[in-house]
């Protein structure tokens, strides 16, 4: 995002022009910024560990146009469900370019996962015997919960440690790989996902050490090699103004050093190093463009926009902070204001007290920053307020990559029994 005077520009296009052309609310992604984020991160890690690969966790922003950008940059896909595997396949990713990291899989998930031929990354030892009933994959990976997790987004997004629902307990990891080896599985990987939006660079080598101590012992004990070790995602971005960014170089250097040391310590044949970040690639490359429709002066002054919690649910769901800009008014005097969406829920009053331009008025265009990750993908239909459009901008050009939903979408797949229609 840049300013042309007081005008907000996204990827070379005025936010007001996007609002005019596509309506509001609209998610806007800056292609060049996604590519730059990817390259910066890839170079940082590959410099210290050349046998390195990123998988993009598709759930973060699942528009196929976005997944294609990351595929073109060299990323595989990390998928949380069979439908995400189908999405990855639809953009040309298959086989070992796709990892299936779902949890609490159903039999149908397992069967379809096997048929799809992607890498299974099992979230628990209990899934393995169920999987073996349907077939024996050539390769298996397990998601390890090393007993420690961290999140800048809040407790709800801490996805490892004793309180998390994810991953295998360290005591079961050896048993899991032994069961896989005894079943005739020949190729192995290992995985963890212990952090969300981490901006502390030293966390990454620390957690790598924890995983490698568990995996190293398994490798030694069972005499197996690991083809890859996947350290998960979690590369963080700053959301609040003035918040420090992740020192990527420090994270990469420390992680690679720890990884190599532990491989040597346990005599592991050096595996490929994988990571599967998502927020880092698309978070700050996405914006949500909305409009002020009405202003109320009641107990306090409330600015009513079309950016409800159904459009961007992170603030209402996790108490997340998103910075907000007002087109043409950023340099105007400020005052504490409230800002909300149009839903019949008070959690939709998601900005309670924020310094915003005091003269905000009807028709103003607002731009929510860092909306690319877990924005559209977590949006939903409620109150007949439907999902937003998605637009990709690239060096001053824009293209619609998802239609705004309509009434037909709202009632699609519903059925009214004949007797009720009388
Ligand atoms: C969500 C998720 C990621 C991506 O996490 P970020 O914090 O966005 O980098 C990676 N791996 C798995 C298994 C996930 O569930």
Short mmCIF file of C-alpha atoms and ligand atoms in Angstrom, two decimals:
data_model
loop_
_atom_site.label_atom_id
_atom_site.label_comp_id
_atom_site.label_asym_id
_atom_site.label_seq_id
_atom_site.Cartn_x
_atom_site.Cartn_y
_atom_site.Cartn_z
CA UNK A 1 0.00 0.00 0.00
CA UNK A 2 1.27 3.46 -0.86
CA UNK A 3 -0.07 6.99 -0.65
CA UNK A 4 -0.43 9.25 -3.64
CA UNK A 5 -0.93 12.44 -1.69
CA UNK A 6 -3.80 11.43 0.57
CA UNK A 7 -5.07 8.82 -1.86
CA UNK A 8 -4.55 5.18 -0.86
CA UNK A 9 -2.96 3.10 -3.62
CA UNK A 10 -2.82 -0.71 -3.71
CA UNK A 11 -0.45 -2.26 -6.25
CA UNK A 12 -0.58 0.90 -8.34
CA UNK A 13 -4.38 1.31 -8.27
CA UNK A 14 -6.37 3.75 -6.14
CA UNK A 15 -8.46 2.05 -3.46
CA UNK A 16 -11.32 4.35 -4.46
CA UNK A 17 -11.10 3.09 -8.03
CA UNK A 18 -11.28 -0.51 -6.83
CA UNK A 19 -14.36 0.34 -4.75
CA UNK A 20 -15.94 2.08 -7.72
CA UNK A 21 -15.22 -0.71 -10.16
CA UNK A 22 -15.86 -3.81 -8.02
CA UNK A 23 -18.03 -2.51 -5.21
CA UNK A 24 -17.39 -3.05 -1.51
CA UNK A 25 -16.42 -4.96 0.53
CA UNK A 26 -13.68 -6.36 -1.69
CA UNK A 27 -10.53 -8.27 -0.86
CA UNK A 28 -7.58 -7.02 -2.89
CA UNK A 29 -4.29 -8.88 -3.26
CA UNK A 30 -1.07 -7.39 -4.58
CA UNK A 31 0.59 -10.04 -6.75
CA UNK A 32 4.02 -8.45 -6.73
CA UNK A 33 3.99 -8.28 -2.95
CA UNK A 34 3.12 -11.98 -2.63
CA UNK A 35 5.98 -12.85 -4.98
CA UNK A 36 8.41 -10.59 -3.11
CA UNK A 37 7.40 -12.08 0.26
CA UNK A 38 7.90 -15.59 -1.09
CA UNK A 39 11.29 -14.85 -2.62
CA UNK A 40 12.56 -13.06 0.47
CA UNK A 41 11.62 -16.00 2.68
CA UNK A 42 12.86 -18.66 0.24
CA UNK A 43 16.21 -16.99 -0.25
CA UNK A 44 16.70 -16.55 3.50
CA UNK A 45 16.30 -20.28 4.20
CA UNK A 46 17.77 -21.74 1.01
CA UNK A 47 20.91 -19.68 1.52
CA UNK A 48 21.64 -21.59 4.73
CA UNK A 49 20.14 -24.94 3.68
CA UNK A 50 19.94 -25.37 -0.11
CA UNK A 51 17.83 -28.55 0.01
CA UNK A 52 14.88 -26.48 1.09
CA UNK A 53 11.25 -26.30 -0.01
CA UNK A 54 8.13 -24.35 0.91
CA UNK A 55 4.63 -25.77 0.88
CA UNK A 56 1.91 -23.12 0.96
CA UNK A 57 -0.84 -23.86 3.50
CA UNK A 58 -3.78 -23.40 1.18
CA UNK A 59 -6.34 -22.70 3.91
CA UNK A 60 -4.87 -19.26 4.54
CA UNK A 61 -6.13 -17.81 1.27
CA UNK A 62 -7.52 -20.45 -1.02
CA UNK A 63 -8.31 -18.52 -4.16
CA UNK A 64 -6.87 -20.63 -7.01
CA UNK A 65 -5.28 -17.53 -8.54
CA UNK A 66 -3.30 -17.00 -5.33
CA UNK A 67 -2.35 -20.69 -5.10
CA UNK A 68 -1.13 -20.47 -8.71
CA UNK A 69 1.11 -17.50 -7.90
CA UNK A 70 2.77 -19.51 -5.15
CA UNK A 71 3.01 -22.60 -7.36
CA UNK A 72 4.76 -20.50 -10.00
CA UNK A 73 7.20 -19.36 -7.34
CA UNK A 74 7.99 -23.00 -6.53
CA UNK A 75 5.77 -23.84 -3.58
CA UNK A 76 3.95 -27.11 -3.04
CA UNK A 77 0.68 -27.17 -1.11
CA UNK A 78 -0.20 -28.10 2.44
CA UNK A 79 -3.81 -29.22 2.58
CA UNK A 80 -6.12 -29.57 5.56
CA UNK A 81 -8.85 -31.53 3.79
CA UNK A 82 -9.62 -33.58 0.71
CA UNK A 83 -11.25 -30.56 -0.91
CA UNK A 84 -8.03 -28.62 -0.48
CA UNK A 85 -6.17 -31.51 -2.14
CA UNK A 86 -8.60 -31.19 -5.06
CA UNK A 87 -7.90 -27.46 -5.15
CA UNK A 88 -4.13 -28.10 -5.22
CA UNK A 89 -4.65 -30.60 -8.05
CA UNK A 90 -6.78 -28.12 -9.95
CA UNK A 91 -3.79 -25.78 -10.15
CA UNK A 92 -1.45 -28.57 -11.24
CA UNK A 93 0.08 -29.68 -7.94
CA UNK A 94 0.05 -33.41 -7.23
CA UNK A 95 1.92 -36.33 -5.71
CA UNK A 96 4.75 -35.30 -3.45
CA UNK A 97 4.10 -31.62 -4.09
CA UNK A 98 1.07 -31.91 -1.84
CA UNK A 99 0.90 -32.74 1.83
CA UNK A 100 -2.29 -33.82 3.55
CA UNK A 101 -2.16 -32.53 7.12
CA UNK A 102 -5.77 -32.98 8.14
CA UNK A 103 -6.67 -33.99 11.67
CA UNK A 104 -9.26 -36.42 13.06
CA UNK A 105 -9.68 -37.87 9.57
CA UNK A 106 -12.78 -39.83 8.63
CA UNK A 107 -12.54 -43.13 6.75
CA UNK A 108 -13.65 -41.26 3.64
CA UNK A 109 -10.84 -38.71 4.13
CA UNK A 110 -8.33 -41.54 4.44
CA UNK A 111 -9.57 -43.39 1.35
CA UNK A 112 -9.70 -40.27 -0.79
CA UNK A 113 -6.31 -39.15 0.52
CA UNK A 114 -4.80 -42.50 -0.45
CA UNK A 115 -6.38 -42.37 -3.90
CA UNK A 116 -5.06 -38.86 -4.44
CA UNK A 117 -1.48 -40.08 -4.02
CA UNK A 118 -0.29 -37.15 -1.93
CA UNK A 119 1.94 -37.28 1.15
CA UNK A 120 0.04 -38.30 4.25
CA UNK A 121 1.02 -36.34 7.32
CA UNK A 122 -0.79 -38.15 10.14
CA UNK A 123 -1.88 -36.15 13.13
CA UNK A 124 -2.04 -39.19 15.40
CA UNK A 125 -0.81 -42.74 15.80
CA UNK A 126 -4.43 -43.94 15.99
CA UNK A 127 -4.98 -43.01 12.33
CA UNK A 128 -2.27 -45.36 11.05
CA UNK A 129 -4.03 -48.73 11.62
CA UNK A 130 -7.16 -47.25 10.06
CA UNK A 131 -5.16 -46.05 7.08
CA UNK A 132 -3.46 -49.44 6.68
CA UNK A 133 -6.87 -51.10 6.33
CA UNK A 134 -7.31 -49.18 3.08
CA UNK A 135 -3.79 -49.35 1.69
CA UNK A 136 -0.10 -48.88 2.33
CA UNK A 137 1.28 -45.56 1.17
CA UNK A 138 4.87 -45.51 0.01
CA UNK A 139 5.72 -42.64 2.29
CA UNK A 140 4.39 -41.45 5.63
CA UNK A 141 4.94 -38.44 7.82
CA UNK A 142 3.71 -37.82 11.34
CA UNK A 143 2.84 -34.51 12.89
CA UNK A 144 4.69 -34.33 16.20
CA UNK A 145 3.51 -32.18 19.07
CA UNK A 146 6.82 -31.49 20.80
CA UNK A 147 5.06 -30.18 23.90
CA UNK A 148 5.53 -26.51 23.20
CA UNK A 149 3.61 -23.98 21.16
CA UNK A 150 3.41 -20.24 20.77
CA UNK A 151 1.20 -17.65 19.13
CA UNK A 152 1.13 -13.90 18.69
CA UNK A 153 -2.51 -14.15 17.72
CA UNK A 154 -3.71 -15.37 21.09
CA UNK A 155 -4.29 -18.59 22.95
CA UNK A 156 -6.85 -19.84 20.44
CA UNK A 157 -4.23 -20.12 17.76
CA UNK A 158 -1.61 -21.96 19.82
CA UNK A 159 -1.45 -25.17 17.85
CA UNK A 160 1.06 -27.24 19.81
CA UNK A 161 1.80 -27.90 23.46
CA UNK A 162 -0.26 -29.78 26.04
CA UNK A 163 -3.40 -27.70 25.44
CA UNK A 164 -3.51 -28.18 21.67
CA UNK A 165 -5.58 -30.72 19.74
CA UNK A 166 -2.81 -31.32 17.19
CA UNK A 167 0.00 -33.78 16.79
CA UNK A 168 1.37 -36.93 18.38
CA UNK A 169 2.57 -37.01 21.96
CA UNK A 170 6.39 -37.34 22.04
CA UNK A 171 6.06 -40.68 23.89
CA UNK A 172 4.16 -42.17 20.92
CA UNK A 173 6.40 -41.00 18.11
CA UNK A 174 8.80 -43.95 18.15
CA UNK A 175 5.87 -46.36 18.32
CA UNK A 176 4.22 -44.64 15.37
CA UNK A 177 7.22 -44.89 13.06
CA UNK A 178 7.87 -48.48 14.18
CA UNK A 179 4.31 -49.41 13.31
CA UNK A 180 4.73 -47.75 9.91
CA UNK A 181 8.05 -49.49 9.26
CA UNK A 182 6.65 -52.87 10.33
CA UNK A 183 3.73 -52.34 7.95
CA UNK A 184 6.14 -52.07 5.04
CA UNK A 185 6.18 -48.32 4.58
CA UNK A 186 9.57 -47.46 3.12
CA UNK A 187 9.89 -43.71 3.06
CA UNK A 188 9.51 -41.29 5.94
CA UNK A 189 9.07 -37.64 6.72
CA UNK A 190 8.38 -35.77 9.94
CA UNK A 191 6.40 -32.66 10.70
CA UNK A 192 5.41 -30.18 13.36
CA UNK A 193 3.40 -26.98 13.40
CA UNK A 194 4.02 -25.22 16.67
CA UNK A 195 3.64 -21.54 16.07
CA UNK A 196 1.27 -18.96 14.72
CA UNK A 197 2.41 -15.51 13.66
CA UNK A 198 5.74 -15.72 15.45
CA UNK A 199 7.92 -12.63 15.17
CA UNK A 200 10.56 -13.87 17.63
CA UNK A 201 13.35 -15.16 15.37
CA UNK A 202 14.92 -17.32 18.08
CA UNK A 203 11.74 -19.36 18.48
CA UNK A 204 12.37 -21.19 15.20
CA UNK A 205 15.78 -22.71 16.09
CA UNK A 206 14.47 -23.49 19.58
CA UNK A 207 11.51 -25.47 18.32
CA UNK A 208 13.62 -27.14 15.62
CA UNK A 209 15.88 -28.45 18.37
CA UNK A 210 12.89 -29.92 20.22
CA UNK A 211 11.62 -31.74 17.14
CA UNK A 212 15.03 -32.96 16.08
CA UNK A 213 15.71 -34.48 19.50
CA UNK A 214 12.54 -36.54 19.13
CA UNK A 215 13.08 -37.45 15.46
CA UNK A 216 16.82 -38.04 15.83
CA UNK A 217 16.22 -40.74 18.44
CA UNK A 218 13.59 -42.39 16.23
CA UNK A 219 15.97 -42.43 13.26
CA UNK A 220 18.75 -43.95 15.32
CA UNK A 221 16.58 -46.52 17.07
CA UNK A 222 14.69 -47.72 13.98
CA UNK A 223 17.55 -47.29 11.52
CA UNK A 224 15.41 -45.21 9.20
CA UNK A 225 16.25 -42.14 7.16
CA UNK A 226 13.95 -39.17 6.95
CA UNK A 227 13.52 -37.80 3.44
CA UNK A 228 12.16 -34.53 4.76
CA UNK A 229 11.51 -32.72 7.96
CA UNK A 230 8.83 -30.07 7.86
CA UNK A 231 9.03 -27.35 10.49
CA UNK A 232 5.51 -26.07 9.82
CA UNK A 233 4.47 -22.47 9.28
CA UNK A 234 4.18 -19.66 11.73
CA UNK A 235 6.49 -17.06 10.20
CA UNK A 236 4.89 -13.94 11.64
CA UNK A 237 4.05 -10.50 10.36
CA UNK A 238 3.50 -7.34 12.41
CA UNK A 239 -0.13 -6.24 12.63
CA UNK A 240 0.12 -3.21 14.89
CA UNK A 241 1.88 -0.03 13.83
CA UNK A 242 5.36 0.04 15.34
CA UNK A 243 5.37 -3.72 16.01
CA UNK A 244 8.71 -5.27 15.16
CA UNK A 245 8.93 -7.49 12.10
CA UNK A 246 10.38 -10.99 12.17
CA UNK A 247 14.15 -10.99 11.55
CA UNK A 248 13.96 -13.58 8.80
CA UNK A 249 17.70 -13.80 8.28
CA UNK A 250 18.25 -14.56 11.97
CA UNK A 251 15.42 -17.11 12.05
CA UNK A 252 16.74 -18.87 8.93
CA UNK A 253 20.37 -18.90 9.96
CA UNK A 254 19.62 -20.16 13.47
CA UNK A 255 17.16 -22.79 12.25
CA UNK A 256 19.51 -24.18 9.60
CA UNK A 257 22.38 -24.27 12.10
CA UNK A 258 20.30 -26.14 14.66
CA UNK A 259 19.00 -28.50 11.99
CA UNK A 260 22.47 -29.38 10.73
CA UNK A 261 23.85 -29.81 14.25
CA UNK A 262 21.06 -32.17 15.24
CA UNK A 263 21.37 -34.19 12.03
CA UNK A 264 25.06 -34.65 12.84
CA UNK A 265 24.39 -35.43 16.51
CA UNK A 266 21.95 -38.24 15.66
CA UNK A 267 23.73 -39.39 12.53
CA UNK A 268 20.76 -38.60 10.29
CA UNK A 269 21.37 -38.53 6.57
CA UNK A 270 20.55 -34.83 5.95
CA UNK A 271 16.85 -34.67 5.02
CA UNK A 272 15.20 -32.07 2.88
CA UNK A 273 14.09 -29.16 5.03
CA UNK A 274 10.52 -28.07 4.42
CA UNK A 275 8.41 -25.31 5.86
CA UNK A 276 4.80 -24.48 5.16
CA UNK A 277 4.13 -20.86 6.00
CA UNK A 278 1.11 -19.10 4.66
CA UNK A 279 0.47 -15.86 6.52
CA UNK A 280 3.98 -14.65 5.70
CA UNK A 281 3.35 -14.87 1.95
CA UNK A 282 -0.12 -13.40 1.67
CA UNK A 283 -0.94 -11.61 4.96
CA UNK A 284 0.44 -8.18 4.21
CA UNK A 285 -0.28 -8.51 0.48
CA UNK A 286 -4.04 -8.51 1.07
CA UNK A 287 -6.33 -5.58 1.86
CA UNK A 288 -9.98 -5.27 2.51
CA UNK A 289 -11.64 -2.29 0.87
CA UNK A 290 -14.93 -1.25 2.42
CA UNK A 291 -17.18 1.73 2.69
CA UNK A 292 -18.75 3.84 5.41
CA UNK A 293 -22.52 3.72 4.96
CA UNK A 294 -23.92 5.40 8.04
CA UNK A 295 -22.74 7.20 11.15
CA UNK A 296 -24.58 7.14 14.41
CA UNK A 297 -24.19 9.54 17.34
CA UNK A 298 -25.70 7.59 20.20
CA UNK A 299 -23.99 6.88 23.53
CA UNK A 300 -20.92 7.34 21.44
CA UNK A 301 -20.12 7.96 17.82
CA UNK A 302 -20.17 4.77 15.75
CA UNK A 303 -19.02 4.45 12.17
CA UNK A 304 -21.02 1.82 10.28
CA UNK A 305 -19.19 0.12 7.42
CA UNK A 306 -19.82 -2.91 5.22
CA UNK A 307 -16.89 -4.75 6.82
CA UNK A 308 -18.71 -7.02 9.21
CA UNK A 309 -17.31 -9.89 11.23
CA UNK A 310 -18.65 -12.23 8.57
CA UNK A 311 -16.35 -10.54 6.04
CA UNK A 312 -13.30 -10.40 8.33
CA UNK A 313 -13.82 -12.52 11.40
CA UNK A 314 -10.38 -12.42 13.03
CA UNK A 315 -11.07 -9.41 15.28
CA UNK A 316 -14.34 -10.85 16.61
CA UNK A 317 -12.99 -14.39 16.84
CA UNK A 318 -9.52 -13.85 18.29
CA UNK A 319 -9.50 -10.21 19.31
CA UNK A 320 -6.97 -9.61 16.52
CA UNK A 321 -5.84 -6.14 15.59
CA UNK A 322 -6.12 -4.88 12.02
CA UNK A 323 -5.00 -1.41 11.14
CA UNK A 324 -7.53 0.74 9.30
CA UNK A 325 -6.89 3.59 6.88
CA UNK A 326 -9.40 6.13 5.62
CA UNK A 327 -8.93 7.19 2.04
CA UNK A 328 -8.15 10.88 1.64
CA UNK A 329 -8.30 11.62 5.36
CA UNK A 330 -5.22 10.03 6.91
CA UNK A 331 -3.69 13.41 7.72
CA UNK A 332 -6.85 14.88 9.21
CA UNK A 333 -7.18 15.47 12.98
CA UNK A 334 -8.06 12.28 14.84
CA UNK A 335 -10.39 11.28 17.58
CA UNK A 336 -11.37 8.02 19.31
CA UNK A 337 -14.17 6.35 17.35
CA UNK A 338 -15.96 3.03 17.16
CA UNK A 339 -16.35 1.13 13.93
CA UNK A 340 -18.59 -1.78 13.10
CA UNK A 341 -20.20 -3.87 10.39
CA UNK A 342 -23.88 -4.34 9.55
CA UNK A 343 -24.66 -7.62 11.35
CA UNK A 344 -27.21 -8.13 14.12
CA UNK A 345 -24.55 -9.12 16.65
CA UNK A 346 -22.71 -6.83 18.98
CA UNK A 347 -19.44 -8.71 18.40
CA UNK A 348 -19.69 -7.08 14.99
CA UNK A 349 -18.78 -3.84 16.78
CA UNK A 350 -15.16 -4.87 16.26
CA UNK A 351 -13.32 -1.60 16.70
CA UNK A 352 -14.40 -0.13 20.00
CA UNK A 353 -12.03 2.74 20.53
CA UNK A 354 -9.59 3.69 17.82
CA UNK A 355 -7.99 6.99 16.81
CA UNK A 356 -9.51 7.61 13.38
CA UNK A 357 -10.01 10.76 11.29
CA UNK A 358 -12.53 12.86 13.21
CA UNK A 359 -14.32 13.94 10.05
CA UNK A 360 -15.07 10.44 8.77
CA UNK A 361 -18.29 10.62 6.82
CA UNK A 362 -20.78 8.64 4.77
CA UNK A 363 -19.27 7.29 1.58
CA UNK A 364 -15.68 7.25 2.87
CA UNK A 365 -13.54 4.37 1.66
CA UNK A 366 -11.79 2.42 4.42
CA UNK A 367 -8.91 0.03 3.84
CA UNK A 368 -8.12 -2.72 6.33
CA UNK A 369 -4.49 -3.76 6.26
CA UNK A 370 -2.97 -7.26 6.58
CA UNK A 371 -6.21 -8.90 5.45
CA UNK A 372 -4.68 -11.40 3.02
CA UNK A 373 -4.28 -14.23 5.53
CA UNK A 374 -7.30 -15.91 7.15
CA UNK A 375 -9.51 -13.18 5.72
CA UNK A 376 -11.70 -14.34 2.87
CA UNK A 377 -11.10 -18.00 3.75
CA UNK A 378 -12.75 -17.54 7.14
CA UNK A 379 -15.62 -15.41 5.87
CA UNK A 380 -19.19 -16.61 5.90
CA UNK A 381 -22.76 -15.72 5.02
CA UNK A 382 -24.86 -14.39 7.84
CA UNK A 383 -27.76 -11.96 7.96
CA UNK A 384 -27.88 -12.21 4.20
CA UNK A 385 -24.61 -10.31 4.13
CA UNK A 386 -22.74 -12.37 1.62
CA UNK A 387 -19.11 -13.06 0.89
CA UNK A 388 -16.97 -10.35 -0.66
CA UNK A 389 -15.42 -10.19 -4.11
CA UNK A 390 -11.70 -10.89 -4.53
CA UNK A 391 -9.49 -8.86 -6.86
CA UNK A 392 -5.87 -9.33 -7.84
CA UNK A 393 -3.79 -6.27 -8.66
CA UNK A 394 -0.52 -6.39 -10.52
CA UNK A 395 1.49 -3.28 -11.37
CA UNK A 396 -1.51 -1.06 -11.92
CA UNK A 397 -3.77 -3.69 -13.51
CA UNK A 398 -6.67 -5.33 -11.70
CA UNK A 399 -8.62 -8.49 -12.34
CA UNK A 400 -11.61 -10.03 -10.57
CA UNK A 401 -10.61 -13.44 -9.17
CA UNK A 402 -13.83 -14.24 -7.30
CA UNK A 403 -17.32 -12.91 -7.89
CA UNK A 404 -19.18 -11.26 -5.08
CA UNK A 405 -21.86 -13.65 -3.83
CA UNK A 406 -25.47 -13.11 -4.79
CA UNK A 407 -28.87 -14.15 -3.49
CA UNK A 408 -28.68 -17.28 -5.68
CA UNK A 409 -25.52 -18.30 -3.82
CA UNK A 410 -27.27 -17.78 -0.51
CA UNK A 411 -30.05 -20.25 -1.29
CA UNK A 412 -28.05 -22.64 -3.47
CA UNK A 413 -28.30 -26.27 -2.33
CA UNK A 414 -31.30 -25.62 -0.12
CA UNK A 415 -34.48 -27.65 -0.66
CA UNK A 416 -38.01 -26.85 0.39
CA UNK A 417 -40.20 -29.98 0.72
CA UNK A 418 -43.30 -29.61 -1.43
CA UNK A 419 -45.75 -29.65 1.48
CA UNK A 420 -44.02 -26.61 2.97
CA UNK A 421 -44.33 -24.62 -0.20
CA UNK A 422 -48.13 -24.77 -0.14
C1 LIG B 1 -2.31 -23.17 9.09
C2 LIG B 1 -1.19 -24.08 8.89
C3 LIG B 1 0.01 -23.60 8.36
C4 LIG B 1 0.26 -22.15 8.03
O1 LIG B 1 0.39 -21.37 9.15
P1 LIG B 1 0.87 -19.84 9.11
O2 LIG B 1 0.87 -19.49 10.54
O3 LIG B 1 -0.10 -19.09 8.32
O4 LIG B 1 2.24 -19.82 8.53
C5 LIG B 1 1.01 -24.52 8.13
N1 LIG B 1 0.85 -25.83 8.42
C6 LIG B 1 -0.28 -26.32 8.93
C7 LIG B 1 -0.41 -27.77 9.20
C8 LIG B 1 -1.34 -25.46 9.19
O5 LIG B 1 -2.46 -25.96 9.71
#
